[in-house]
CSV table of C-alpha atoms in Angstrom, one decimal:
chain,number,residue,atom,x,y,z
Y,1,UNK,CA,-195.8,-0.9,-113.9
Y,2,UNK,CA,-192.5,-0.1,-115.1
Y,3,UNK,CA,-191.5,3.9,-115.8
Y,4,UNK,CA,-188.5,4.9,-117.6
Y,5,UNK,CA,-186.0,7.2,-115.9
Y,6,UNK,CA,-184.8,10.8,-116.9
Y,7,UNK,CA,-182.1,12.3,-115.0
Y,8,UNK,CA,-182.4,16.0,-114.8
Y,9,UNK,CA,-179.2,17.7,-114.9
Y,10,UNK,CA,-179.1,21.6,-113.6
Y,11,UNK,CA,-180.7,23.7,-116.1
Y,12,UNK,CA,-182.5,27.1,-116.6
Y,13,UNK,CA,-185.8,28.2,-118.1
Y,14,UNK,CA,-185.8,31.7,-119.4
Y,15,UNK,CA,-188.7,34.2,-119.8
Y,16,UNK,CA,-188.5,36.2,-123.1
Y,17,UNK,CA,-187.5,39.4,-121.4
Y,18,UNK,CA,-184.7,37.8,-119.4
Y,19,UNK,CA,-183.5,36.0,-122.8
Y,20,UNK,CA,-183.2,39.3,-124.4
Y,21,UNK,CA,-181.2,41.0,-121.5
Y,22,UNK,CA,-178.8,37.8,-121.2
Y,23,UNK,CA,-178.4,37.2,-125.0
Y,24,UNK,CA,-179.3,40.7,-126.7
Y,25,UNK,CA,-182.2,42.2,-128.4
Y,26,UNK,CA,-184.1,39.8,-130.9
Y,27,UNK,CA,-182.4,36.6,-129.1
Y,28,UNK,CA,-183.9,33.2,-129.9
Y,29,UNK,CA,-183.2,29.8,-128.4
Y,30,UNK,CA,-181.6,27.5,-130.8
Y,31,UNK,CA,-182.5,23.7,-130.2
Y,32,UNK,CA,-179.7,21.4,-129.4
Y,33,UNK,CA,-181.5,18.3,-128.6
Y,34,UNK,CA,-185.1,17.1,-127.9
Y,35,UNK,CA,-186.0,16.0,-124.6
Y,36,UNK,CA,-188.4,13.4,-123.6
Y,37,UNK,CA,-191.3,15.6,-123.2
Y,38,UNK,CA,-192.9,16.6,-126.7
Y,39,UNK,CA,-191.9,20.0,-128.0
Y,40,UNK,CA,-189.1,20.5,-125.1
Y,41,UNK,CA,-185.6,20.9,-125.9
Y,42,UNK,CA,-182.0,21.7,-124.7
Y,43,UNK,CA,-180.8,24.7,-126.2
Y,44,UNK,CA,-177.5,25.6,-127.6
Y,45,UNK,CA,-177.3,28.5,-125.2
Y,46,UNK,CA,-175.9,28.3,-121.7
Y,47,UNK,CA,-175.4,30.9,-118.9
Y,48,UNK,CA,-173.4,31.2,-115.8
Y,49,UNK,CA,-174.9,31.6,-112.4
Y,50,UNK,CA,-173.3,33.1,-109.6
Y,51,UNK,CA,-174.5,32.7,-106.0
Y,52,UNK,CA,-173.1,34.1,-102.6
Y,53,UNK,CA,-170.3,31.9,-102.3
Y,54,UNK,CA,-169.7,30.1,-105.8
Y,55,UNK,CA,-170.2,30.2,-109.0
Y,56,UNK,CA,-171.5,27.4,-111.8
Y,57,UNK,CA,-170.7,28.0,-115.3
Y,58,UNK,CA,-172.5,26.6,-118.6
Y,59,UNK,CA,-175.8,25.9,-117.0
Y,60,UNK,CA,-178.0,24.6,-120.0
Y,61,UNK,CA,-180.8,26.8,-121.3
Y,62,UNK,CA,-184.2,24.8,-121.9
Y,63,UNK,CA,-186.7,25.9,-124.5
Y,64,UNK,CA,-188.9,27.0,-125.4
Y,65,UNK,CA,-189.2,30.1,-123.1
Y,66,UNK,CA,-191.6,30.2,-120.1
Y,67,UNK,CA,-193.7,32.9,-118.4
Y,68,UNK,CA,-191.3,33.1,-115.7
Y,69,UNK,CA,-187.5,32.3,-115.4
Y,70,UNK,CA,-186.7,29.4,-113.1
Y,71,UNK,CA,-183.4,27.8,-112.4
Y,72,UNK,CA,-183.3,24.3,-111.3
Y,73,UNK,CA,-180.5,23.1,-109.5
Y,74,UNK,CA,-179.3,20.1,-107.1
Y,75,UNK,CA,-178.8,20.4,-103.3
Y,76,UNK,CA,-175.1,19.9,-104.2
Y,77,UNK,CA,-175.2,22.7,-106.5
Y,78,UNK,CA,-176.8,25.0,-103.9
Y,79,UNK,CA,-174.2,24.0,-101.5
Y,80,UNK,CA,-171.4,25.3,-104.1
Y,81,UNK,CA,-173.3,28.3,-104.7
Y,82,UNK,CA,-173.7,28.8,-100.9
Y,83,UNK,CA,-177.5,29.3,-100.8
Y,84,UNK,CA,-180.6,27.5,-99.7
Y,85,UNK,CA,-182.9,26.2,-102.5
Y,86,UNK,CA,-186.2,24.8,-101.4
Y,87,UNK,CA,-187.6,21.6,-102.9
Y,88,UNK,CA,-190.5,22.7,-105.1
Y,89,UNK,CA,-192.8,21.6,-108.1
Y,90,UNK,CA,-191.9,23.5,-111.1
Y,91,UNK,CA,-193.7,26.9,-111.6
Y,92,UNK,CA,-194.1,27.1,-107.7
Y,93,UNK,CA,-191.5,29.8,-107.1
Y,94,UNK,CA,-193.2,32.1,-104.8
Y,95,UNK,CA,-190.9,32.9,-101.9
Y,96,UNK,CA,-187.8,31.2,-103.5
Y,97,UNK,CA,-184.5,33.0,-103.8
Y,98,UNK,CA,-182.6,34.4,-106.7
Y,99,UNK,CA,-179.1,34.9,-107.8
Y,100,UNK,CA,-177.1,36.6,-110.7
Y,101,UNK,CA,-177.2,35.1,-114.1
Y,102,UNK,CA,-174.8,36.1,-116.4
Y,103,UNK,CA,-175.1,35.8,-120.2
Y,104,UNK,CA,-172.8,36.9,-123.2
Y,105,UNK,CA,-174.8,40.1,-123.7
Y,106,UNK,CA,-175.6,40.9,-120.3
Y,107,UNK,CA,-176.5,39.8,-116.5
Y,108,UNK,CA,-179.6,40.1,-114.6
Y,109,UNK,CA,-180.3,39.9,-110.8
Y,110,UNK,CA,-182.9,37.3,-110.6
Y,111,UNK,CA,-185.4,38.2,-107.6
Y,112,UNK,CA,-186.5,34.6,-107.5
Y,113,UNK,CA,-186.9,31.2,-109.2
Y,114,UNK,CA,-183.9,29.2,-107.7
Y,115,UNK,CA,-185.4,25.5,-107.0
Y,116,UNK,CA,-184.5,22.0,-106.3
Y,117,UNK,CA,-187.2,20.3,-108.5
Y,118,UNK,CA,-189.6,18.0,-106.8
Y,119,UNK,CA,-189.2,14.4,-108.3
Y,120,UNK,CA,-192.2,13.7,-110.3
Y,121,UNK,CA,-193.5,11.3,-113.0
Y,122,UNK,CA,-195.3,12.7,-116.2
Y,123,UNK,CA,-198.2,10.9,-117.8
Y,124,UNK,CA,-200.1,11.3,-121.0
Y,125,UNK,CA,-203.8,11.3,-120.5
Y,126,UNK,CA,-203.9,7.7,-121.9
Y,127,UNK,CA,-201.0,6.5,-119.7
Y,128,UNK,CA,-202.8,8.1,-116.6
Y,129,UNK,CA,-205.9,6.2,-117.4
Y,130,UNK,CA,-204.3,3.0,-118.1
Y,131,UNK,CA,-202.5,3.3,-114.7
Y,132,UNK,CA,-205.4,4.6,-112.9
Y,133,UNK,CA,-203.3,7.6,-112.0
Y,134,UNK,CA,-204.5,11.1,-111.4
Y,135,UNK,CA,-202.8,14.4,-111.6
Y,136,UNK,CA,-201.3,15.5,-108.1
Y,137,UNK,CA,-201.2,12.0,-106.9
Y,138,UNK,CA,-198.2,10.8,-105.0
Y,139,UNK,CA,-196.6,7.5,-106.0
Y,140,UNK,CA,-193.8,5.2,-104.4
Y,141,UNK,CA,-191.2,3.9,-107.0
Y,142,UNK,CA,-188.8,1.4,-106.2
Y,143,UNK,CA,-185.4,1.2,-107.8
Y,144,UNK,CA,-183.1,-2.0,-108.3
Y,145,UNK,CA,-179.1,-2.5,-108.0
Y,146,UNK,CA,-176.6,-2.3,-105.0
Y,147,UNK,CA,-177.9,1.4,-104.1
Y,148,UNK,CA,-181.5,0.1,-104.5
Y,149,UNK,CA,-184.0,2.3,-102.6
Y,150,UNK,CA,-187.7,3.4,-102.6
Y,151,UNK,CA,-188.7,7.0,-103.5
Y,152,UNK,CA,-191.9,8.0,-101.6
Y,153,UNK,CA,-193.9,11.1,-102.4
Y,154,UNK,CA,-193.2,11.1,-106.1
Y,155,UNK,CA,-195.8,13.5,-107.8
Y,156,UNK,CA,-197.8,12.3,-110.8
Y,157,UNK,CA,-198.5,15.0,-113.3
Y,158,UNK,CA,-200.8,14.3,-116.1
Y,159,UNK,CA,-201.2,16.4,-119.2
Y,160,UNK,CA,-202.0,15.8,-122.9
Y,161,UNK,CA,-198.5,17.1,-123.7
Y,162,UNK,CA,-196.6,14.8,-121.6
Y,163,UNK,CA,-195.0,11.3,-121.9
Y,164,UNK,CA,-194.3,8.7,-119.4
Y,165,UNK,CA,-191.0,9.4,-117.6
Y,166,UNK,CA,-189.8,9.7,-114.1
Y,167,UNK,CA,-187.8,12.9,-113.5
Y,168,UNK,CA,-185.2,13.2,-110.7
Y,169,UNK,CA,-182.2,15.2,-110.2
Y,170,UNK,CA,-178.6,14.3,-110.2
Y,171,UNK,CA,-178.3,13.9,-106.4
Y,172,UNK,CA,-181.3,11.5,-106.5
Y,173,UNK,CA,-179.8,9.7,-109.1
Y,174,UNK,CA,-176.4,9.2,-108.0
Y,175,UNK,CA,-178.0,8.2,-104.7
Y,176,UNK,CA,-179.8,5.5,-106.3
Y,177,UNK,CA,-177.4,4.6,-108.9
Y,178,UNK,CA,-179.6,5.4,-111.6
Y,179,UNK,CA,-179.2,6.5,-115.3
Y,180,UNK,CA,-181.4,8.1,-117.9
Y,181,UNK,CA,-183.1,5.1,-119.9
Y,182,UNK,CA,-183.1,2.9,-116.6
Y,183,UNK,CA,-186.5,1.8,-115.2
Y,184,UNK,CA,-188.2,2.2,-112.0
Y,185,UNK,CA,-191.3,0.3,-110.6
Y,186,UNK,CA,-194.5,1.8,-108.9
Y,187,UNK,CA,-195.0,-0.3,-105.8
Y,188,UNK,CA,-197.8,1.5,-104.1
Y,189,UNK,CA,-200.1,4.0,-105.1
Y,190,UNK,CA,-200.1,6.7,-102.2
Y,191,UNK,CA,-203.2,8.5,-101.0
Y,192,UNK,CA,-204.1,11.7,-102.9
Y,193,UNK,CA,-203.1,14.6,-100.9
Y,194,UNK,CA,-204.8,18.1,-100.5
Y,195,UNK,CA,-202.0,20.3,-101.0
Y,196,UNK,CA,-202.2,23.4,-103.0
Y,197,UNK,CA,-200.6,21.6,-106.1
Y,198,UNK,CA,-203.4,18.8,-106.0
Y,199,UNK,CA,-205.8,19.6,-108.9
Y,200,UNK,CA,-209.0,18.3,-107.4
Y,201,UNK,CA,-211.1,16.5,-110.0
Y,202,UNK,CA,-209.1,17.5,-112.9
Y,203,UNK,CA,-207.3,14.7,-114.7
Y,204,UNK,CA,-205.5,17.1,-116.9
Y,205,UNK,CA,-203.2,19.8,-116.2
Y,206,UNK,CA,-203.7,22.7,-118.4
Y,207,UNK,CA,-201.7,23.3,-121.2
Y,208,UNK,CA,-200.6,26.7,-120.3
Y,209,UNK,CA,-199.2,25.5,-117.2
Y,210,UNK,CA,-195.6,26.8,-116.8
Y,211,UNK,CA,-194.7,23.2,-115.6
Y,212,UNK,CA,-195.0,21.6,-119.0
Y,213,UNK,CA,-192.0,19.4,-119.7
Y,214,UNK,CA,-189.6,21.0,-117.3
Y,215,UNK,CA,-186.7,18.8,-117.3
Y,216,UNK,CA,-183.9,17.7,-119.8
Y,217,UNK,CA,-182.5,14.2,-119.4
Y,218,UNK,CA,-179.2,15.0,-120.6
Y,219,UNK,CA,-176.5,17.4,-120.1
Y,220,UNK,CA,-174.2,16.1,-117.6
Z,1,UNK,CA,-185.8,1.7,-84.0
Z,2,UNK,CA,-184.5,5.1,-84.5
Z,3,UNK,CA,-180.9,5.6,-85.7
Z,4,UNK,CA,-178.8,8.9,-85.9
Z,5,UNK,CA,-177.4,9.9,-89.0
Z,6,UNK,CA,-173.9,10.9,-89.9
Z,7,UNK,CA,-173.4,12.3,-93.4
Z,8,UNK,CA,-170.0,11.4,-95.0
Z,9,UNK,CA,-168.4,14.2,-97.0
Z,10,UNK,CA,-165.5,13.1,-99.3
Z,11,UNK,CA,-162.5,12.0,-97.3
Z,12,UNK,CA,-159.2,10.0,-97.5
Z,13,UNK,CA,-157.4,7.6,-95.1
Z,14,UNK,CA,-153.9,7.1,-95.6
Z,15,UNK,CA,-151.2,4.4,-95.0
Z,16,UNK,CA,-148.3,5.5,-92.8
Z,17,UNK,CA,-146.1,5.0,-95.9
Z,18,UNK,CA,-148.3,7.5,-98.1
Z,19,UNK,CA,-148.5,9.9,-95.1
Z,20,UNK,CA,-144.9,10.1,-95.2
Z,21,UNK,CA,-144.7,10.5,-99.2
Z,22,UNK,CA,-147.4,13.6,-98.8
Z,23,UNK,CA,-146.3,15.2,-95.8
Z,24,UNK,CA,-142.7,14.5,-95.3
Z,25,UNK,CA,-140.6,12.2,-93.1
Z,26,UNK,CA,-141.8,12.0,-89.6
Z,27,UNK,CA,-145.1,13.2,-90.5
Z,28,UNK,CA,-148.2,12.5,-88.0
Z,29,UNK,CA,-151.7,13.5,-88.5
Z,30,UNK,CA,-153.0,16.3,-86.0
Z,31,UNK,CA,-156.6,15.6,-84.7
Z,32,UNK,CA,-159.1,18.6,-85.5
Z,33,UNK,CA,-162.3,17.0,-84.7
Z,34,UNK,CA,-163.4,13.6,-83.2
Z,35,UNK,CA,-165.7,11.6,-85.3
Z,36,UNK,CA,-168.8,9.5,-84.0
Z,37,UNK,CA,-167.0,6.2,-83.9
Z,38,UNK,CA,-164.6,5.9,-81.0
Z,39,UNK,CA,-160.8,6.8,-81.5
Z,40,UNK,CA,-161.5,8.2,-85.1
Z,41,UNK,CA,-160.8,11.8,-86.1
Z,42,UNK,CA,-160.7,14.2,-88.9
Z,43,UNK,CA,-157.1,15.5,-89.2
Z,44,UNK,CA,-156.1,19.1,-89.7
Z,45,UNK,CA,-154.4,17.7,-92.8
Z,46,UNK,CA,-155.9,17.9,-96.3
Z,47,UNK,CA,-154.7,16.7,-99.8
Z,48,UNK,CA,-155.8,17.4,-103.3
Z,49,UNK,CA,-156.9,14.6,-105.7
Z,50,UNK,CA,-156.4,14.9,-109.3
Z,51,UNK,CA,-158.4,12.6,-111.7
Z,52,UNK,CA,-158.3,12.2,-115.4
Z,53,UNK,CA,-160.9,15.3,-116.0
Z,54,UNK,CA,-160.9,17.3,-112.7
Z,55,UNK,CA,-159.1,18.0,-109.5
Z,56,UNK,CA,-160.8,18.3,-106.0
Z,57,UNK,CA,-158.9,20.2,-103.6
Z,58,UNK,CA,-158.9,20.1,-99.8
Z,59,UNK,CA,-159.9,16.6,-99.2
Z,60,UNK,CA,-160.1,16.0,-95.4
Z,61,UNK,CA,-157.5,13.2,-94.1
Z,62,UNK,CA,-159.1,10.8,-91.3
Z,63,UNK,CA,-157.0,9.3,-88.6
Z,64,UNK,CA,-155.8,7.3,-87.4
Z,65,UNK,CA,-153.6,5.9,-90.3
Z,66,UNK,CA,-154.8,2.5,-91.8
Z,67,UNK,CA,-153.1,-0.4,-93.4
Z,68,UNK,CA,-154.0,1.0,-96.8
Z,69,UNK,CA,-154.9,4.2,-98.4
Z,70,UNK,CA,-158.7,4.6,-99.4
Z,71,UNK,CA,-160.3,7.6,-100.9
Z,72,UNK,CA,-164.1,7.8,-100.5
Z,73,UNK,CA,-166.1,10.3,-102.8
Z,74,UNK,CA,-169.6,10.6,-104.0
Z,75,UNK,CA,-170.7,9.7,-107.4
Z,76,UNK,CA,-170.9,13.6,-108.0
Z,77,UNK,CA,-167.2,13.8,-107.2
Z,78,UNK,CA,-166.5,10.7,-109.5
Z,79,UNK,CA,-168.1,12.6,-112.4
Z,80,UNK,CA,-166.3,15.8,-111.4
Z,81,UNK,CA,-162.9,13.8,-111.5
Z,82,UNK,CA,-163.8,12.1,-114.7
Z,83,UNK,CA,-163.7,8.4,-113.4
Z,84,UNK,CA,-165.8,5.5,-112.5
Z,85,UNK,CA,-165.8,4.8,-108.7
Z,86,UNK,CA,-167.4,1.4,-107.6
Z,87,UNK,CA,-169.6,1.2,-104.6
Z,88,UNK,CA,-167.6,-0.9,-102.0
Z,89,UNK,CA,-167.7,-1.5,-98.4
Z,90,UNK,CA,-164.6,0.2,-96.6
Z,91,UNK,CA,-161.5,-2.0,-97.1
Z,92,UNK,CA,-162.8,-3.8,-100.0
Z,93,UNK,CA,-160.7,-2.0,-102.7
Z,94,UNK,CA,-159.5,-4.7,-104.8
Z,95,UNK,CA,-159.7,-3.9,-108.3
Z,96,UNK,CA,-160.9,-0.3,-107.7
Z,97,UNK,CA,-159.2,2.6,-109.5
Z,98,UNK,CA,-156.5,5.1,-108.3
Z,99,UNK,CA,-155.8,8.6,-109.1
Z,100,UNK,CA,-153.0,11.1,-108.1
Z,101,UNK,CA,-152.9,12.4,-104.5
Z,102,UNK,CA,-151.1,15.8,-104.0
Z,103,UNK,CA,-149.7,16.7,-100.5
Z,104,UNK,CA,-147.7,19.7,-99.4
Z,105,UNK,CA,-144.5,17.7,-99.5
Z,106,UNK,CA,-144.9,15.1,-102.4
Z,107,UNK,CA,-147.4,13.4,-104.5
Z,108,UNK,CA,-148.2,9.8,-105.1
Z,109,UNK,CA,-149.9,7.9,-108.0
Z,110,UNK,CA,-152.4,5.7,-106.0
Z,111,UNK,CA,-152.9,2.5,-107.8
Z,112,UNK,CA,-156.2,1.7,-106.2
Z,113,UNK,CA,-158.3,2.7,-103.4
Z,114,UNK,CA,-160.9,5.1,-104.8
Z,115,UNK,CA,-164.5,4.0,-103.7
Z,116,UNK,CA,-168.0,5.3,-103.2
Z,117,UNK,CA,-168.8,3.9,-99.6
Z,118,UNK,CA,-171.6,1.6,-99.3
Z,119,UNK,CA,-174.2,3.1,-96.8
Z,120,UNK,CA,-174.0,1.1,-93.6
Z,121,UNK,CA,-175.0,1.3,-89.8
Z,122,UNK,CA,-172.4,1.0,-87.0
Z,123,UNK,CA,-173.7,-1.0,-84.0
Z,124,UNK,CA,-171.7,-1.6,-80.9
Z,125,UNK,CA,-172.0,-5.2,-79.5
Z,126,UNK,CA,-174.9,-4.2,-77.1
Z,127,UNK,CA,-176.7,-2.3,-79.6
Z,128,UNK,CA,-176.5,-5.3,-81.9
Z,129,UNK,CA,-177.8,-7.6,-79.4
Z,130,UNK,CA,-180.6,-5.2,-78.2
Z,131,UNK,CA,-181.8,-4.8,-81.8
Z,132,UNK,CA,-181.2,-8.6,-82.7
Z,133,UNK,CA,-178.9,-7.4,-85.6
Z,134,UNK,CA,-175.9,-9.4,-86.9
Z,135,UNK,CA,-172.7,-8.1,-88.8
Z,136,UNK,CA,-173.2,-8.1,-92.5
Z,137,UNK,CA,-177.2,-8.1,-92.2
Z,138,UNK,CA,-179.0,-5.8,-94.5
Z,139,UNK,CA,-181.4,-3.1,-93.1
Z,140,UNK,CA,-184.1,-1.2,-94.8
Z,141,UNK,CA,-184.1,2.6,-93.2
Z,142,UNK,CA,-186.9,4.9,-93.7
Z,143,UNK,CA,-186.4,8.9,-93.7
Z,144,UNK,CA,-189.1,11.2,-93.3
Z,145,UNK,CA,-189.9,14.7,-95.0
Z,146,UNK,CA,-190.7,15.9,-98.4
Z,147,UNK,CA,-187.9,13.9,-99.8
Z,148,UNK,CA,-188.8,11.1,-97.8
Z,149,UNK,CA,-187.6,7.6,-99.0
Z,150,UNK,CA,-186.6,4.2,-98.2
Z,151,UNK,CA,-182.9,3.0,-98.3
Z,152,UNK,CA,-182.8,-0.5,-98.8
Z,153,UNK,CA,-179.5,-2.7,-98.7
Z,154,UNK,CA,-178.0,-0.9,-95.9
Z,155,UNK,CA,-175.4,-3.2,-94.2
Z,156,UNK,CA,-175.2,-3.4,-90.6
Z,157,UNK,CA,-171.6,-3.4,-89.1
Z,158,UNK,CA,-171.1,-4.7,-85.7
Z,159,UNK,CA,-167.9,-4.1,-83.6
Z,160,UNK,CA,-167.1,-3.4,-80.0
Z,161,UNK,CA,-165.3,-0.3,-81.2
Z,162,UNK,CA,-168.4,1.0,-82.7
Z,163,UNK,CA,-171.3,3.3,-81.8
Z,164,UNK,CA,-174.8,3.3,-83.4
Z,165,UNK,CA,-174.7,5.6,-86.5
Z,166,UNK,CA,-176.2,5.6,-90.0
Z,167,UNK,CA,-173.5,6.5,-92.5
Z,168,UNK,CA,-174.4,7.7,-95.9
Z,169,UNK,CA,-172.6,10.0,-98.4
Z,170,UNK,CA,-173.6,13.5,-99.5
Z,171,UNK,CA,-175.4,12.4,-102.7
Z,172,UNK,CA,-177.7,10.2,-100.8
Z,173,UNK,CA,-178.2,12.7,-97.9
Z,174,UNK,CA,-179.0,15.4,-100.5
Z,175,UNK,CA,-181.3,13.2,-102.2
Z,176,UNK,CA,-183.2,12.3,-98.9
Z,177,UNK,CA,-183.0,15.8,-97.4
Z,178,UNK,CA,-180.9,14.3,-94.4
Z,179,UNK,CA,-178.5,16.1,-92.3
Z,180,UNK,CA,-176.1,14.9,-89.6
Z,181,UNK,CA,-178.0,14.6,-86.3
Z,182,UNK,CA,-181.4,13.6,-87.9
Z,183,UNK,CA,-182.9,10.2,-87.3
Z,184,UNK,CA,-183.9,7.5,-89.7
Z,185,UNK,CA,-186.2,4.4,-88.8
Z,186,UNK,CA,-185.7,0.9,-89.4
Z,187,UNK,CA,-188.5,-0.5,-91.0
Z,188,UNK,CA,-187.5,-4.1,-92.1
Z,189,UNK,CA,-184.8,-6.5,-91.1
Z,190,UNK,CA,-183.7,-7.8,-94.5
Z,191,UNK,CA,-182.7,-11.4,-95.0
Z,192,UNK,CA,-178.9,-12.0,-94.2
Z,193,UNK,CA,-177.1,-12.4,-97.4
Z,194,UNK,CA,-174.1,-14.6,-98.6
Z,195,UNK,CA,-171.8,-12.3,-100.4
Z,196,UNK,CA,-168.2,-12.0,-99.5
Z,197,UNK,CA,-168.6,-9.6,-96.8
Z,198,UNK,CA,-171.1,-11.3,-94.7
Z,199,UNK,CA,-169.4,-12.8,-91.8
Z,200,UNK,CA,-171.0,-15.9,-91.2
Z,201,UNK,CA,-171.8,-16.7,-87.5
Z,202,UNK,CA,-169.4,-13.9,-86.3
Z,203,UNK,CA,-171.3,-11.1,-84.4
Z,204,UNK,CA,-168.5,-9.1,-84.1
Z,205,UNK,CA,-166.0,-7.5,-86.7
Z,206,UNK,CA,-162.5,-8.0,-85.8
Z,207,UNK,CA,-160.9,-5.0,-84.3
Z,208,UNK,CA,-158.1,-5.0,-86.8
Z,209,UNK,CA,-160.4,-4.4,-89.7
Z,210,UNK,CA,-159.6,-1.5,-91.9
Z,211,UNK,CA,-163.1,-0.6,-91.8
Z,212,UNK,CA,-163.3,0.6,-88.4
Z,213,UNK,CA,-164.8,4.1,-88.0
Z,214,UNK,CA,-164.6,5.0,-91.5
Z,215,UNK,CA,-166.6,8.0,-91.8
Z,216,UNK,CA,-166.5,11.8,-90.9
Z,217,UNK,CA,-169.9,13.4,-90.4
Z,218,UNK,CA,-168.6,16.8,-91.0
Z,219,UNK,CA,-166.7,18.7,-93.5
Z,220,UNK,CA,-169.1,19.7,-96.0
């Protein structure tokens, strides 16, 4: 099974409340580019983020707005900001650190939501059935080339609103020499696991999940 | 077989001629910290490097001086500098790009020598014999943890002056969640290969090789 690659640059999802704080009353996101997952887009809007030891400017906002604000960075970014960021699935932000987010009309002290996104593959229902994959299952993916490697523990995420795409961050892409549009191969279907984010007998992820379409494959 | 990990931050090796250009007549490197490979050290000296679209300050100089100047950066750094840097073994700098190197007493337009270092394992002669590994052979190394993965095509480098250590760059370390002092496991001895950097029947790398002890495991 070949799966297309989408490299996720750092980005932020905003709640409506936080969008208003940062961009002013009545603010809306303006789509700049569609992302691989249906309905998701990179917005024209950007914010700056300030950590304990460093600042990163022009972090792309993704739309639409989410129930909770979430900043997804690489480990390289975390070092630059001077903070720890745990590897998490999108939406699982309990106990994660916050930082200062700066917009053109205001700033906010985010209390939590800074994560390094756990690498994952999006599957539509049809794609999941075709490949015999279930939501929450872990896959091993092999890349080719001079920096070829095998990513283990890649989470399968299945939803009617998804489309086949392997999402990894810029550290992972650089380490493997991968670019958006490359392909990787599934070499093994790992055992399903019993962690809190395994959805039991469900083959679908509910549409209201904050995880839906979490990543841009652009913006570097 | 467990192998200790040494994460290589960006660094530069200087020729005596270039050291003089950057730091003035009679300049010498002053050791700041010993590295894992015997005789190699991180110097107190640093330089700035300027690429087409960005600058990186305070790049650590490693000593002793080498026959040729070589800047080793991550792919992340290359993007920041705005340049392509090929993945190469240390010392194989033919056809690689250059950039501007800035020291306290002068600057130079380096004509070539900017690389992303190919990941590799250093073995002493005894270690190589013990594990049945030959210089130039490729290994597959498995890491553990939530970002666990398998690095394929890891080059074994054998020399009397080496000591067991797996060297990878910061992108690779961040992608795998590895830190200096962690351990990885050899899971497979890949076939020896016939590329130009395979040293045939030699089990040792000659001591005058510019590759000797190329990496710091510090400085991030």
